[in-house]
Amino acid sequence: MKIWVPIDSAAKALGADAVTRALAAEAEAQGMDVEIIRNGTRGMIWLEPLVEVEIDGVRHGYGPAEPGDAVGILSGDSAKALGPVEDLDWMKRQTRLTFARVGVIDPLSLAEYEAHGGLAGLRRAAAMSGQQIVDEVKESGLRGRGGAGFPTGIKWQTVHDAEAAQKYIVCNADEGDSGTFADRMIMEGDPFTLIEGMAIAGLGVGATKGYVYLRSEYPDAIRVMRRAVEIARHARVLGADVLGSGRAFDMEIRVGAGAYVCGEETSLLNSLEGKRGVVRAKPPLPALEGFLGRPTVVNNVISLATVPVIFEKGAQAYADFGLGRSRGTVTLQIAGNVARGGLFETAFGISLGEVVNELGDGTATGRPVKAVQVGGPLGAYLPVSKFDAPLGYEELDAEGGLLGHAGLVVFDDSADMLKMARFAMEFCAVESCGKCTPCRIGAVRGVETIDRIAAGDAGAVPLLSDLCETMKEGSLCALGGFTPFPVMSALTHFPDEFTGQKEAAE
Amino acid sequence: MASDMSAASLEELRQIIDAHLHLEGPLLPMLHGIQEAFGHIPAEAHAPIAEALNISRAELHGVISFYHDFREKPAGRHVLKICRAEACQAVGGEALAEATLSKLGLDWHGTTKNGAVTVEPVYCLGLCACAPAAMMDDRVVGRVDTARMDEMLTEAGA
Ligand SMILES: Cc1cc2nc3c(=O)[nH]c(=O)nc-3n(C[C@H](O)[C@H](O)[C@H](O)COP(=O)(O)O)c2cc1C
Ligand code: SF4
Ligand code: FES
């Protein structure tokens, strides 16, 4: 009997290890012959720990499982039975390209990885020239999933064209945005995909060395990635002769040190070099003068992990999905006060309302939705009146929103929007790299100004707007430059909460 | 400078530094290695690191102080990180954090009198779909309520 219990940190955080122990103990007590495989998560976090049992070749789900459910799960008679996992509505509605294997395979089994389409992309790329590889990425329409949505192929072209003895692929795995966990899920659930994507990038631009800058807040992902790199090296997927192509690519996992701003690519490069994570002025572009002053591709985990499927299925097959200039799939992360939270991969263009109300099934508390913060701590709070907005880079921008890394944090009607605006400023003050005054000092002033408003000084509202303008215009990077979005969206959409009258009214 | 460090510790320190020198950008991995071995970055480490990397001690101090992770003094036996970010706030994370701190009589970064637990804020653990989230050392916990928190604190000896 084959059983899967996720080893993903979200599943572990909800008790997956105890469930695994209970299943193993119960099976032994009954003298049953079971094989327990620890897989990644399918992304249905409200069902975690989601145990799967193979019955007649089909994987049946049981969740959310507790240790006490072990007996029922093993006998096939459990109140937690969900039926075949692939038939669940959440699974059927998705287009899983980047996440095709996550939750399906044992993350560290290279054999299973290959059996599910892994390495096909790298094999194809290994037979192509660097320019052909770059062209394929351009044709796919892939844009950076780290936040800015910059066309990946164009970035690769710049690095490809740069002349240098040493070039680098740097993967941005700093994933600091609240409400996001796609990077973590894929690194824990299908690490070889990221490795394969980085190897293809290396062959494409002529870089022989790669680094993953992985945040220290993700100890499980660090362990899995380190182990996966060793396995890949041993199997000659990495090394001096990638899959017998005669071309070299190797990589290392580096751990961040708890600074949000180090997700900004130039700050990340400084950090990787062992310096303070201060943002660098551009130009020079990292593509030309990046790590150690050499040409460097900096891409987000999901951007790079999407490259293998583009090469496996072909650029056009990928580009056929999507809306407008947002091609392919978006890996939505549904979080916060939501009944069904998790990861949902689908073509760009789905509406915000469909995600929150249909997929997320509304709030966890059962109260009305008040606002959704899309795109992390630098993204706007969108009210329910914006629920028709399609999720695409340009489409959301037109609504004053930011898709960013595609995290959605849902709030119910008890949310205090002034408090959330204050938090945005406070976060900016805590995490500012200190290089520019409007960010470093402005954010501190922002907190003070919001406190004045809260204390009843309505005259401070225009001051807050002015301050936000100054931060937008005078900041070098999006930390100072975009913090005004959550603040101003809260103020614009929920003006009643900025009158200082809230306490009195309640 | 007078040193509280034993000769054995100084030797270990020296070995950690040497083990990282071949890396491109060795400083962060080196600091992580030292903190893992000693629980913090001891003052005695500054001179040998600066010398090995050919940087000034001021520069080194600038790096250590920039990052939230590096400590100049040891933490408690366990480090509890409670997420303060938005998705956790959306489901009562702030109240949970306040209740925990007030129960322990601590502010953020504080350590219980018996030295068992240091409480740190963290901005997202990637557990935002099962918030509020916390992490005791390397162990993640989701949908934390006060009962679950009390259990964790008791286990940690707080
Ligand atoms: C303050 C700040 C934090 C950022 N954090 C991240 C991050 O955690 N992960 C990420 O991939 N990009 C982050 N970015 C965006 C990066 O600067 C950069 O655009 C991205 O890594 C490029 O990769 P992509 O083109 O694949 O998205 C951040 C930007 C800013 C301004
Ligand atoms: S905006 Fe803030 S974080 Fe960005 S460079 Fe300026 S000071 Fe640093
Ligand atoms: S916001 Fe708390 S875990 Fe992500």
XYZ file of C-alpha atoms and ligand atoms in Angstrom:
707
model
C 0.000 0.000 0.000
C 1.376 3.367 -1.020
C 0.656 6.389 1.142
C 1.716 10.002 0.716
C 1.953 12.574 3.514
C 3.278 16.022 2.573
C 6.585 17.187 3.985
C 5.931 20.779 2.928
C 6.372 23.201 5.836
C 2.732 24.280 5.754
C 1.675 20.634 6.128
C 4.248 20.146 8.885
C 3.041 23.310 10.574
C -0.393 21.690 10.711
C 0.824 18.379 12.113
C 1.890 16.244 9.137
C 4.795 14.673 11.032
C 2.553 13.416 13.821
C 0.124 12.023 11.233
C 2.985 10.226 9.503
C 4.102 8.662 12.779
C 0.556 7.580 13.591
C 0.116 5.969 10.176
C 3.421 4.132 10.446
C 2.664 2.901 13.968
C -0.856 1.780 13.099
C 0.319 -0.016 9.948
C 2.953 -1.835 11.940
C 0.473 -2.769 14.657
C -1.806 -4.258 12.011
C 1.070 -5.954 10.223
C 0.263 -4.038 7.054
C 2.854 -3.545 4.360
C 2.826 0.185 3.648
C 5.243 2.531 1.971
C 4.946 6.114 3.222
C 6.246 8.728 0.801
C 6.682 12.321 1.873
C 5.550 14.488 -1.048
C 5.191 18.227 -1.540
C 1.807 19.846 -0.995
C -0.924 19.909 -3.616
C -1.523 23.480 -2.499
C -4.863 22.927 -0.756
C -3.602 24.176 2.559
C -7.032 24.074 4.216
C -6.976 20.292 3.691
C -3.488 19.812 5.116
C -2.256 17.453 6.310
C -3.693 15.831 3.176
C -2.938 12.111 3.226
C -3.192 10.227 -0.059
C -3.634 6.492 -0.434
C -3.281 4.615 -3.686
C -6.387 2.539 -4.401
C -6.439 0.640 -7.717
C -3.795 2.969 -9.119
C -5.716 6.143 -8.180
C -4.650 8.477 -5.374
C -7.443 9.099 -2.880
C -7.278 11.981 -0.418
C -8.030 12.188 3.304
C -7.866 15.499 5.057
C -7.343 17.514 7.056
C -5.901 14.479 8.803
C -5.138 14.091 12.485
C -3.196 11.267 14.127
C -6.506 9.752 15.298
C -7.565 9.323 11.672
C -4.834 6.762 10.961
C -7.022 3.704 11.622
C -9.799 4.940 9.355
C -7.442 5.958 6.569
C -5.734 2.571 6.566
C -9.028 0.675 6.536
C -10.436 2.923 3.805
C -13.335 3.907 6.040
C -12.718 7.467 7.176
C -14.964 10.501 7.557
C -12.072 12.520 6.136
C -12.263 10.766 2.748
C -12.282 13.204 -0.161
C -12.222 10.815 -3.124
C -9.651 10.918 -5.916
C -7.453 13.987 -5.392
C -7.235 14.838 -9.079
C -11.040 15.013 -9.208
C -11.309 17.701 -6.539
C -12.692 20.953 -7.929
C -9.589 22.924 -6.854
C -7.332 20.550 -8.801
C -9.548 20.252 -11.880
C -9.852 24.000 -12.339
C -6.103 24.551 -12.501
C -3.580 24.639 -15.304
C -0.579 23.230 -13.518
C 2.484 23.813 -15.641
C 5.110 25.169 -13.256
C 3.620 23.183 -10.366
C 2.814 20.035 -12.389
C 4.889 17.754 -10.167
C 4.499 19.489 -6.818
C 2.547 17.241 -4.470
C 2.764 14.377 -6.917
C 6.341 13.148 -6.590
C 8.879 12.571 -3.859
C 10.751 15.922 -4.082
C 14.185 14.305 -3.871
C 13.644 11.423 -6.268
C 15.387 12.318 -9.499
C 13.966 9.132 -11.064
C 10.390 10.201 -10.331
C 11.244 13.682 -11.521
C 12.306 12.298 -14.880
C 9.347 9.941 -15.074
C 7.085 13.008 -14.801
C 8.678 15.006 -17.599
C 11.670 16.353 -15.707
C 14.940 16.957 -17.598
C 13.180 16.823 -20.987
C 13.525 20.607 -21.231
C 17.199 20.611 -20.311
C 17.918 17.801 -22.801
C 16.266 19.836 -25.522
C 18.117 23.001 -24.496
C 21.445 21.161 -24.419
C 21.092 20.562 -28.154
C 20.383 24.255 -28.839
C 22.718 27.235 -29.156
C 22.653 29.939 -26.513
C 20.807 32.273 -28.847
C 18.192 29.632 -29.672
C 17.582 29.133 -25.952
C 17.162 32.859 -25.394
C 14.801 33.073 -28.388
C 12.651 30.269 -27.018
C 12.232 32.144 -23.734
C 11.379 35.342 -25.599
C 8.743 33.512 -27.640
C 7.126 32.072 -24.533
C 6.349 35.608 -23.358
C 7.610 34.702 -19.855
C 7.847 37.729 -17.583
C 9.576 37.931 -14.227
C 7.422 36.526 -11.434
C 9.358 38.314 -8.676
C 7.256 41.422 -8.949
C 8.307 43.723 -11.743
C 7.152 41.540 -14.653
C 10.175 42.303 -16.821
C 10.424 40.075 -19.933
C 12.794 37.254 -18.996
C 14.049 36.654 -22.550
C 15.157 40.256 -22.938
C 17.088 40.125 -19.675
C 18.762 36.897 -20.816
C 19.626 38.468 -24.180
C 21.556 41.255 -22.460
C 23.584 38.764 -20.443
C 24.024 36.508 -23.483
C 25.429 39.410 -25.494
C 27.777 40.629 -22.757
C 31.399 39.567 -23.205
C 32.934 38.244 -20.009
C 35.089 35.400 -18.788
C 32.572 34.602 -16.053
C 28.805 35.166 -15.950
C 26.302 34.143 -13.297
C 22.727 32.987 -12.809
C 21.378 34.234 -9.490
C 18.045 32.963 -8.288
C 16.120 35.313 -6.060
C 14.585 33.099 -3.380
C 14.204 35.842 -0.806
C 10.380 35.668 -0.970
C 9.768 38.257 1.718
C 6.279 39.364 0.717
C 3.555 38.551 3.178
C 0.982 36.295 1.553
C 3.462 34.557 -0.724
C 4.833 31.029 -0.545
C 5.035 29.784 -4.131
C 8.843 29.885 -4.101
C 8.939 27.951 -0.854
C 6.432 25.371 -2.072
C 8.314 24.619 -5.257
C 11.720 24.504 -3.573
C 10.359 22.077 -0.951
C 8.123 20.142 -3.328
C 9.999 19.972 -6.647
C 13.535 21.356 -6.215
C 14.905 19.794 -9.401
C 12.641 22.064 -11.455
C 14.482 25.110 -10.169
C 17.845 23.435 -10.708
C 16.869 22.479 -14.255
C 15.640 26.016 -14.985
C 18.876 27.515 -13.734
C 20.917 25.072 -15.818
C 18.954 26.028 -18.944
C 19.523 29.708 -18.125
C 23.238 28.985 -17.729
C 23.452 27.248 -21.100
C 21.436 30.068 -22.664
C 23.518 33.012 -21.549
C 26.860 31.269 -21.159
C 26.999 31.312 -17.370
C 28.706 28.397 -15.665
C 27.898 29.255 -12.087
C 24.640 29.823 -10.258
C 23.569 30.882 -6.798
C 20.246 30.599 -5.040
C 19.863 33.361 -2.456
C 17.408 31.696 -0.090
C 15.909 33.458 2.915
C 16.918 32.134 6.328
C 13.262 32.030 7.385
C 12.877 28.894 5.234
C 15.038 26.240 6.960
C 13.137 23.352 5.336
C 13.547 24.747 1.827
C 17.265 25.288 2.494
C 17.704 21.639 3.494
C 15.789 20.297 0.494
C 17.566 22.541 -2.011
C 21.022 21.689 -0.639
C 20.287 17.984 -0.846
C 18.806 18.322 -4.348
C 21.928 20.106 -5.605
C 24.083 17.249 -4.285
C 21.869 14.670 -5.981
C 21.862 16.615 -9.258
C 25.629 16.937 -9.153
C 26.032 13.230 -8.491
C 23.773 12.456 -11.486
C 25.751 14.883 -13.669
C 22.774 17.156 -14.199
C 25.132 19.745 -12.729
C 28.875 19.917 -13.132
C 31.527 20.182 -15.803
C 29.503 18.287 -18.409
C 25.775 18.944 -17.987
C 23.909 15.818 -19.184
C 26.822 15.015 -21.459
C 26.420 18.266 -23.395
C 30.047 19.239 -22.974
C 28.868 22.461 -21.327
C 29.353 23.289 -17.651
C 26.980 24.587 -15.006
C 27.101 24.257 -11.235
C 25.348 26.007 -8.401
C 25.315 26.741 -4.677
C 22.667 27.571 -2.115
C 23.327 30.743 -0.103
C 21.309 31.784 2.916
C 20.013 35.305 3.533
C 20.084 36.940 6.924
C 16.639 38.343 7.582
C 16.498 41.572 5.585
C 13.416 42.165 3.428
C 15.209 44.654 1.208
C 17.656 41.928 0.151
C 14.893 40.697 -2.159
C 15.598 43.764 -4.277
C 18.026 42.452 -6.851
C 20.928 44.866 -6.384
C 20.686 44.705 -2.604
C 20.672 40.918 -2.979
C 23.861 41.041 -5.036
C 25.575 43.191 -2.422
C 24.474 40.733 0.240
C 25.733 37.783 -1.803
C 29.071 39.553 -2.061
C 29.154 39.834 1.730
C 28.283 43.511 2.009
C 25.471 45.432 3.670
C 22.325 44.839 1.666
C 22.111 48.392 0.395
C 20.388 49.036 -2.926
C 22.653 50.004 -5.837
C 21.748 52.767 -8.267
C 20.973 51.548 -11.810
C 22.669 51.755 -14.276
C 24.749 49.711 -14.389
C 22.201 46.951 -14.849
C 22.945 43.711 -12.984
C 22.726 42.043 -16.397
C 25.961 43.840 -17.283
C 27.588 44.462 -13.918
C 25.997 42.144 -11.394
C 27.580 39.690 -8.961
C 31.224 40.711 -8.426
C 30.757 43.228 -11.242
C 30.128 40.505 -13.825
C 27.140 39.918 -16.143
C 24.400 38.298 -14.091
C 20.872 37.057 -14.664
C 18.798 37.697 -11.542
C 15.473 35.905 -11.705
C 12.813 34.887 -9.270
C 12.344 31.205 -8.314
C 9.057 30.871 -10.208
C 10.471 32.543 -13.333
C 13.333 30.040 -13.415
C 11.211 27.061 -12.369
C 8.855 27.776 -15.271
C 11.649 27.540 -17.843
C 11.781 23.691 -17.917
C 8.118 23.302 -18.863
C 8.542 25.936 -21.600
C 11.332 23.841 -23.098
C 9.477 20.587 -22.533
C 6.208 21.684 -24.154
C 7.476 24.434 -26.435
C 7.321 28.223 -26.148
C 4.096 28.508 -28.107
C 2.248 26.000 -25.935
C 3.100 28.167 -22.939
C 2.282 31.462 -24.636
C -1.134 30.114 -25.652
C -2.280 30.651 -22.074
C -2.839 34.087 -20.622
C -4.318 37.504 -21.171
C -2.915 40.467 -23.092
C 0.785 40.852 -22.398
C 0.652 38.480 -19.429
C 1.383 35.125 -21.034
C 1.253 31.690 -19.474
C 0.134 30.880 -15.977
C 0.163 32.770 -12.706
C 0.821 30.941 -9.455
C -1.712 32.580 -7.165
C -1.184 32.386 -3.451
C -4.423 32.827 -1.536
C -3.866 33.724 2.095
C -4.927 35.562 5.203
C -8.519 35.445 6.381
C -9.817 33.023 3.772
C -11.767 29.782 4.072
C -9.640 27.944 1.494
C -6.116 29.192 1.307
C -3.331 27.816 -0.807
C -1.645 27.795 -4.149
C -3.650 27.859 -7.361
C -1.985 27.931 -10.777
C -4.067 29.194 -13.672
C -3.831 31.230 -16.853
C -3.522 34.981 -16.298
C -6.860 36.748 -16.571
C -8.948 35.177 -13.801
C -10.791 37.882 -11.853
C -9.948 38.905 -8.317
C -13.525 38.178 -7.244
C -13.480 34.654 -8.641
C -10.283 33.917 -6.747
C -11.477 35.263 -3.424
C -15.133 34.202 -3.500
C -15.127 30.999 -5.534
C -11.703 29.499 -4.973
C -11.108 30.974 -1.549
C -14.784 30.550 -0.600
C -14.816 33.882 1.230
C -13.359 34.556 4.637
C -12.379 31.997 7.259
C -14.419 33.855 9.852
C -17.508 33.805 7.627
C -17.766 37.597 7.809
C -17.907 39.780 4.684
C -14.671 40.471 2.811
C -13.486 44.023 3.310
C -10.275 44.259 1.324
C -7.631 42.170 -0.376
C -4.005 43.187 -0.389
C -2.556 41.982 -3.665
C 1.178 41.861 -4.373
C 2.705 41.856 -0.898
C 3.481 44.674 1.541
C 4.080 47.114 -1.318
C 0.768 46.306 -3.010
C -2.545 48.128 -2.754
C -5.551 47.189 -0.625
C -8.322 46.558 -3.120
C -11.935 46.835 -1.950
C -14.734 44.503 -3.076
C -15.744 47.060 -5.726
C -12.579 46.096 -7.625
C -13.428 42.390 -7.719
C -14.037 42.411 -11.480
C -10.384 43.274 -12.109
C -8.647 40.544 -14.133
C -5.339 39.369 -12.712
C -2.746 40.420 -15.278
C 0.158 42.870 -14.952
C -1.311 45.739 -17.006
C -4.912 44.979 -16.054
C -4.264 45.268 -12.324
C -2.056 48.295 -12.780
C -4.993 50.032 -14.476
C -6.989 49.515 -11.259
C -4.250 51.036 -9.130
C -3.095 47.590 -8.055
C 0.103 45.601 -8.303
C 0.221 41.900 -9.127
C 3.750 41.527 -7.754
C 4.575 37.962 -6.757
C 0.835 37.149 -6.957
C 0.037 36.828 -3.270
C -3.473 37.769 -2.151
C -4.167 38.510 1.491
C -7.844 38.590 2.395
C -9.245 40.689 5.263
C -12.746 40.562 6.722
C -14.829 43.541 7.808
C -13.167 43.700 11.210
C -9.891 44.866 9.631
C -8.719 48.275 10.783
C -7.447 49.937 7.615
C -5.744 52.802 9.406
C -3.793 50.243 11.371
C -2.849 48.430 8.163
C -1.656 51.707 6.627
C 0.377 52.381 9.751
C 1.882 48.910 9.543
C 2.949 49.500 5.920
C 4.876 52.597 7.014
C 6.307 50.848 10.064
C 7.473 47.914 7.934
C 9.147 50.307 5.496
C 10.897 52.051 8.390
C 12.125 48.753 9.859
C 13.316 47.337 6.545
C 14.630 50.454 4.758
C 18.203 50.033 3.583
C 18.783 53.640 4.580
C 20.144 54.911 1.309
C 17.496 57.546 0.544
C 15.947 60.077 2.895
C 12.333 59.915 1.646
C 12.268 56.220 2.521
C 14.383 56.173 5.676
C 12.952 59.302 7.293
C 9.676 59.444 5.378
C 8.480 56.107 6.676
C 9.098 57.156 10.286
C 7.202 60.412 9.637
C 4.476 58.332 8.022
C 3.939 56.346 11.218
C 3.820 59.568 13.266
C 1.403 61.216 10.850
C -0.961 58.242 10.899
C -0.826 58.286 14.704
C -1.873 61.943 14.602
C -4.783 61.076 12.345
C -5.785 58.267 14.684
C -5.728 60.737 17.570
C -8.288 62.886 15.767
C -6.124 65.349 13.842
C -7.912 65.267 10.472
C -5.604 68.026 9.263
C -2.816 65.472 9.073
C -4.513 63.644 6.187
C -3.186 65.997 3.467
C 0.244 65.736 5.101
C 0.099 61.976 4.702
C -0.782 62.345 1.008
C 2.102 64.777 0.471
C 4.499 62.503 2.280
C 3.425 59.586 0.068
C 4.068 61.716 -3.029
C 7.558 62.539 -1.778
C 8.292 58.881 -1.072
C 7.027 57.835 -4.514
C 9.136 60.390 -6.305
C 12.278 60.434 -4.222
C 12.947 56.750 -3.504
C 15.545 54.734 -5.337
C 13.732 51.393 -5.092
C 10.204 50.097 -4.691
C 10.429 49.713 -0.914
C 10.222 53.454 -0.371
C 8.588 54.060 -3.741
C 5.674 51.622 -3.416
C 4.910 51.744 0.327
C 2.568 54.629 -0.559
C 0.337 52.147 -2.460
C -0.986 50.229 0.547
C -1.157 53.467 2.524
C -2.947 55.564 -0.088
C -5.256 52.753 -1.199
C -6.396 52.306 2.399
C -6.954 56.051 2.670
C -8.721 56.349 -0.685
C -11.027 53.365 -0.376
C -11.733 53.602 3.345
C -11.628 57.360 4.090
C -14.016 57.024 7.037
C -11.347 55.182 8.967
C -8.959 58.126 8.709
C -11.125 60.653 10.521
C -9.954 59.822 14.014
C -13.611 59.121 14.830
C -13.466 55.348 14.813
C -13.239 54.834 18.550
C -16.083 57.258 19.166
C -18.275 55.629 16.533
C -17.932 52.149 17.945
C 42.106 42.495 23.607
C 41.420 40.256 26.568
C 39.435 37.270 25.465
C 36.907 35.126 27.313
C 37.253 32.500 24.680
C 39.055 29.263 25.333
C 41.894 28.246 23.078
C 39.674 25.459 21.732
C 36.951 27.920 20.788
C 39.431 30.234 19.126
C 40.713 27.285 17.142
C 37.158 26.354 16.096
C 36.566 29.942 15.066
C 39.704 29.916 12.998
C 38.597 26.696 11.297
C 35.170 28.087 10.415
C 36.763 31.179 8.903
C 39.234 29.128 6.882
C 36.564 26.745 5.657
C 34.747 29.614 3.925
C 37.653 31.487 2.400
C 37.450 29.749 -0.974
C 33.884 30.953 -1.592
C 32.908 33.870 -3.795
C 31.418 36.297 -1.290
C 32.419 34.344 1.828
C 31.263 36.723 4.572
C 27.585 35.803 5.040
C 28.179 32.035 4.976
C 31.050 32.590 7.419
C 28.900 34.608 9.813
C 26.128 32.004 9.629
C 28.676 29.301 10.364
C 30.026 31.167 13.372
C 26.567 31.932 14.718
C 25.562 28.302 14.331
C 28.587 27.180 16.321
C 28.584 29.873 19.019
C 24.972 31.064 19.102
C 26.089 34.587 18.287
C 28.952 36.452 16.634
C 31.440 36.843 19.475
C 33.509 40.030 19.609
C 36.605 37.840 19.459
C 35.616 36.859 15.918
C 35.832 40.381 14.533
C 39.595 40.756 14.241
C 40.283 37.382 12.613
C 37.403 37.768 10.125
C 38.441 41.291 9.174
C 42.001 40.161 8.727
C 41.133 37.068 6.719
C 38.906 39.030 4.328
C 41.053 42.118 4.253
C 38.233 44.442 5.302
C 38.155 46.999 8.100
C 36.506 46.184 11.420
C 34.142 49.092 10.842
C 33.066 47.551 7.560
C 32.545 44.196 9.243
C 30.513 45.763 11.996
C 28.451 47.524 9.349
C 27.575 44.185 7.793
C 26.795 42.384 11.056
C 24.535 45.180 12.239
C 22.698 45.469 8.909
C 21.114 42.014 9.133
C 18.372 41.113 11.599
C 19.685 37.550 11.920
C 23.103 38.200 13.384
C 23.343 38.625 17.130
C 26.196 40.127 19.028
C 24.999 38.500 22.258
C 23.730 34.954 22.800
C 19.975 34.327 22.643
C 17.996 32.104 24.971
C 18.163 28.331 24.582
C 15.265 28.515 22.126
C 14.278 31.253 19.719
C 10.570 31.781 19.119
C 9.726 33.788 16.028
C 6.200 35.125 15.739
C 5.037 36.430 12.384
C 3.930 40.053 12.409
C 3.130 40.399 8.706
C -0.189 41.136 7.027
C -1.611 37.656 6.364
C -1.078 36.730 9.995
C -2.573 40.021 11.136
C -5.663 39.215 9.067
C -6.412 36.303 11.414
C -5.463 37.713 14.778
C -1.684 37.453 14.680
C -1.217 40.747 16.447
C -3.371 39.801 19.410
C -1.540 36.481 19.654
C 1.835 38.204 19.682
C 0.712 40.730 22.281
C -0.735 38.028 24.513
C 2.458 35.986 24.252
C 4.747 38.885 25.031
C 2.649 40.071 27.936
C 2.376 36.562 29.367
C 6.159 36.278 29.293
C 6.594 39.868 30.445
C 8.828 40.608 27.466
C 9.223 43.045 24.637
C 10.255 41.896 21.167
C 13.835 40.553 21.205
C 13.565 39.880 24.939
C 14.634 36.671 26.680
C 12.787 34.999 29.542
C 14.526 35.344 32.918
C 15.375 31.644 33.010
C 17.103 31.972 29.661
C 14.787 29.472 27.966
C 13.241 31.515 25.168
C 14.017 34.631 23.158
C 11.055 36.097 21.255
C 11.718 37.686 17.885
C 9.395 39.259 15.332
C 9.521 37.841 11.843
C 7.936 39.184 8.690
C 6.396 36.179 6.990
C 7.290 32.519 7.287
C 5.570 31.527 4.048
C 2.766 29.952 6.094
C 0.278 32.647 5.184
C -2.461 30.190 4.163
C -2.410 28.656 7.653
C -1.852 31.792 9.678
C -1.110 32.945 12.327
C 2.304 31.366 12.100
C 5.274 30.949 14.394
C 8.537 29.066 14.463
C 10.286 27.599 17.529
C 13.918 27.209 16.478
C 13.502 25.402 13.128
C 10.054 23.984 13.839
C 7.149 25.685 12.063
C 3.656 25.932 13.500
C 0.528 27.144 11.764
C -2.906 28.333 12.917
C -1.399 29.131 16.277
C -3.808 30.048 19.058
C -2.995 30.857 22.661
C -3.418 27.229 23.743
C -0.965 26.016 21.105
C 1.414 28.819 21.994
C 1.273 27.886 25.698
C 2.078 24.293 24.799
C 5.102 25.361 22.770
C 6.340 27.648 25.521
C 5.951 24.929 28.130
C 7.843 22.465 25.962
C 10.608 25.022 25.560
C 10.745 25.521 29.306
C 9.674 29.186 29.348
C 12.061 45.851 -1.670
C 12.028 44.826 -2.749
C 11.931 43.482 -2.423
C 11.917 42.506 -3.415
N 11.818 41.211 -3.044
C 11.859 40.240 -3.988
C 11.828 38.874 -3.621
O 11.753 38.530 -2.448
N 11.892 37.938 -4.607
C 11.989 38.294 -5.927
O 12.064 37.416 -6.779
N 12.018 39.578 -6.300
C 11.963 40.556 -5.369
N 12.025 41.869 -5.762
C 12.176 42.154 -7.200
C 13.633 42.071 -7.628
O 14.244 43.330 -7.444
C 13.783 41.698 -9.100
O 12.916 42.464 -9.863
C 13.518 40.243 -9.400
O 14.273 39.406 -8.581
C 13.854 39.939 -10.838
O 13.488 38.613 -11.172
P 12.266 38.309 -12.146
O 12.468 39.169 -13.354
O 12.362 36.874 -12.426
O 11.037 38.698 -11.414
C 12.006 42.877 -4.779
C 12.088 44.222 -5.102
C 12.084 45.186 -4.118
C 12.173 46.617 -4.507
S 13.802 53.340 -1.209
Fe 14.407 52.707 0.838
S 15.071 50.592 0.619
Fe 14.988 51.467 -1.456
S 17.058 52.254 -1.817
Fe 15.932 53.935 -0.905
S 16.319 53.747 1.305
Fe 16.914 51.822 0.373
S 2.330 36.639 6.780
Fe 2.688 35.404 8.500
S 3.466 33.617 7.577
Fe 3.249 34.913 5.862
